[in-house]
Amino acid sequence: MSTLTSKAFGPNFHWGVSIAAAQNEGAYLEDGKSLSTWDAFARRKGKIKSGHTPHIATDFYHRYKDDLLLTKALGFTAFRFSISWARLLPDGTGRVNKQGVEFYHNLIDECLKLGLVPFVTIYHWDLPYVLEKQGGWTSTMMPKWFNRYVKACAENFGDKVKNWIIINEPLSFTALGYMLGKHAPGKKGLDNFLPAIHHAAMAQAEGGRIIRELVKGAYIGTSFSCSQIVPHSQKEEDMQAANRMDILMNRLFLEPTLGMGYPKEESFPFLRKLEIYNKAWRYTDALQFKFDFIGLQNYFPLTIKYNRLIPIINASEVKATTRQVPHTDLGWEMNAEAFYTIVKKIGLYGGIKDLIITENGACFKDKVENGMVHDERRIDYFQNHLKAMLKAKKEGINIKGYFAWTLTDNFEWNEGYNARFGLIHVDFKTQLRTIKNSGHWWREFLT
Ligand code: GAL
């Protein structure tokens, strides 16, 4: 066992796990909830591996008490979950669903009772389908709809919840859902991507302002996926390709939030299109919000080379599997040094107050054998990443917490139930939970 201890990170450090409504709750049409884009997307053939749906997921809606007890038993002191917009406002806007409010109150109360500090994500990718039918994130109405939803969250839960994350990874759901068609709602092309980016960036800043106004003593953040981008070679074309990827992955949403407007780079025409399409120069102020913390989420670094066949970005990934470097069972490179590098890079941006690692974790094909799950590779992953985080923290990066992704195996978007990220194994036929060795490792690390 490593000599690394949680005490080294100092007192008042938030140690938590993160989950998300669409990946865990299930109960997809229960107690007044309407369909989300993911429920609808799952009905389309071939969109989700093995034909899986999020309809039952980990049945967290009914099992939250047990899952919170497990979280507590593993030694965590914080719990990050998201609210399902379609459960709170089944019509997207307008009337509030009382049973939805009740569920989240029960969940929050249970967290507080167990001494788990709730961190609530307002939007983790599950838009009410009724709003998607009216254009979803491509619609100019979207910021308005989002404001209504944020208000409903603040008014109903603001007395008990102080830690808020406005949006989870805006790049992921806009790129995968509105450009590449791989995630819900499965739309493609620039005409969808450009407005979706802008509306998400606007909604994020305005969401922060609404929480600031309505929730006394709120600690407000928003979460970005960030990755170190490494050029495949020192050739100019590879370096440029890596730079474009860096802009998309690490700067596109962060810089407007910090008041810098969208990134500007003559050699990347996409940025100009984004400006023109959305008349974005008018909105620099509206896109800005002084978040109390930035949530940094990291899973892997990317090695990037020039590829003229890939539209817009003219770049593609040289996969970890091809380069034969250590990787998870999803083929994601495992490289803690790269985590350190990106934490330092983001942490040193001017204007960021606190940094919280709101997601980090690894996927393996875990199996239960004689009541145990031997996921030693996941333990290594966490140990190495925690050491890297400690190094960055000691060098002055203001890191206030770390949330492991994730508590239990769950519905991993278009991978369905095939990709297991949990510290706790779930048998999706019986919903039986088995703590993996990594879960036991966390308990020793934290207690
Ligand atoms: C993140 C996402 C999570 C989870 C994780 C692992 O991008 O926020 O919901 O799916 O990736 O893939």
PDB file of C-alpha atoms and ligand atoms in Angstrom, residues 18-20 23 80 124-125 168-169 172 176 183 223 225 297-300 330 332 358-363 405-406 410-413 415 419 421, ligand 1:
ATOM      1  CA  SER A  18     -19.742  12.159  -8.728  1.00  0.00           C
ATOM      2  CA  ILE A  19     -22.792  10.661 -10.374  1.00  0.00           C
ATOM      3  CA  ALA A  20     -25.380  11.998 -12.861  1.00  0.00           C
ATOM      4  CA  GLN A  23     -26.688   7.650 -15.685  1.00  0.00           C
ATOM      5  CA  ARG A  80     -22.018  15.219  -6.384  1.00  0.00           C
ATOM      6  CA  HIS A 124     -25.593  16.999 -16.892  1.00  0.00           C
ATOM      7  CA  TRP A 125     -26.753  16.457 -20.483  1.00  0.00           C
ATOM      8  CA  ASN A 168     -21.212  19.616 -16.868  1.00  0.00           C
ATOM      9  CA  GLU A 169     -18.715  19.684 -19.758  1.00  0.00           C
ATOM     10  CA  SER A 172     -18.831  17.230 -24.645  1.00  0.00           C
ATOM     11  CA  LEU A 176     -20.936  14.829 -29.355  1.00  0.00           C
ATOM     12  CA  HIS A 183     -24.704  11.483 -28.150  1.00  0.00           C
ATOM     13  CA  SER A 223     -17.220  21.905 -14.938  1.00  0.00           C
ATOM     14  CA  SER A 225     -13.392  18.520 -19.526  1.00  0.00           C
ATOM     15  CA  GLN A 297     -12.561  16.941 -15.236  1.00  0.00           C
ATOM     16  CA  ASN A 298      -9.852  14.816 -16.724  1.00  0.00           C
ATOM     17  CA  TYR A 299      -9.582  11.266 -17.953  1.00  0.00           C
ATOM     18  CA  PHE A 300      -6.734  11.183 -20.490  1.00  0.00           C
ATOM     19  CA  LEU A 330     -12.021   2.096 -23.383  1.00  0.00           C
ATOM     20  CA  TRP A 332      -8.073   5.963 -23.014  1.00  0.00           C
ATOM     21  CA  THR A 358     -15.008  17.240 -10.241  1.00  0.00           C
ATOM     22  CA  GLU A 359     -14.377  14.002 -12.198  1.00  0.00           C
ATOM     23  CA  ASN A 360     -11.464  11.629 -12.723  1.00  0.00           C
ATOM     24  CA  GLY A 361     -11.564   7.864 -13.095  1.00  0.00           C
ATOM     25  CA  ALA A 362     -10.991   4.824 -15.273  1.00  0.00           C
ATOM     26  CA  CYS A 363     -13.008   2.154 -17.057  1.00  0.00           C
ATOM     27  CA  TRP A 405     -15.882   9.165 -11.189  1.00  0.00           C
ATOM     28  CA  THR A 406     -17.893   7.252 -10.114  1.00  0.00           C
ATOM     29  CA  ASN A 410     -23.721   3.063 -14.410  1.00  0.00           C
ATOM     30  CA  PHE A 411     -25.223   3.964 -17.779  1.00  0.00           C
ATOM     31  CA  GLU A 412     -22.182   5.213 -19.701  1.00  0.00           C
ATOM     32  CA  TRP A 413     -23.993   7.182 -22.430  1.00  0.00           C
ATOM     33  CA  GLU A 415     -21.519   2.780 -24.395  1.00  0.00           C
ATOM     34  CA  ALA A 419     -18.223   0.526 -19.702  1.00  0.00           C
ATOM     35  CA  PHE A 421     -16.185   3.166 -14.111  1.00  0.00           C
TER      36      PHE A 421
HETATM   37  C1  GAL B   1     -17.511  12.558 -18.424  1.00  0.00           C
HETATM   38  C2  GAL B   1     -18.967  12.712 -18.100  1.00  0.00           C
HETATM   39  C3  GAL B   1     -19.485  11.649 -17.197  1.00  0.00           C
HETATM   40  C4  GAL B   1     -18.929  10.258 -17.480  1.00  0.00           C
HETATM   41  C5  GAL B   1     -17.440  10.300 -17.720  1.00  0.00           C
HETATM   42  C6  GAL B   1     -16.825   8.976 -18.158  1.00  0.00           C
HETATM   43  O1  GAL B   1     -17.187  13.238 -19.589  1.00  0.00           O
HETATM   44  O2  GAL B   1     -19.193  13.949 -17.479  1.00  0.00           O
HETATM   45  O3  GAL B   1     -20.877  11.692 -17.246  1.00  0.00           O
HETATM   46  O4  GAL B   1     -19.629   9.627 -18.431  1.00  0.00           O
HETATM   47  O5  GAL B   1     -17.119  11.255 -18.694  1.00  0.00           O
HETATM   48  O6  GAL B   1     -16.969   8.775 -19.503  1.00  0.00           O
END
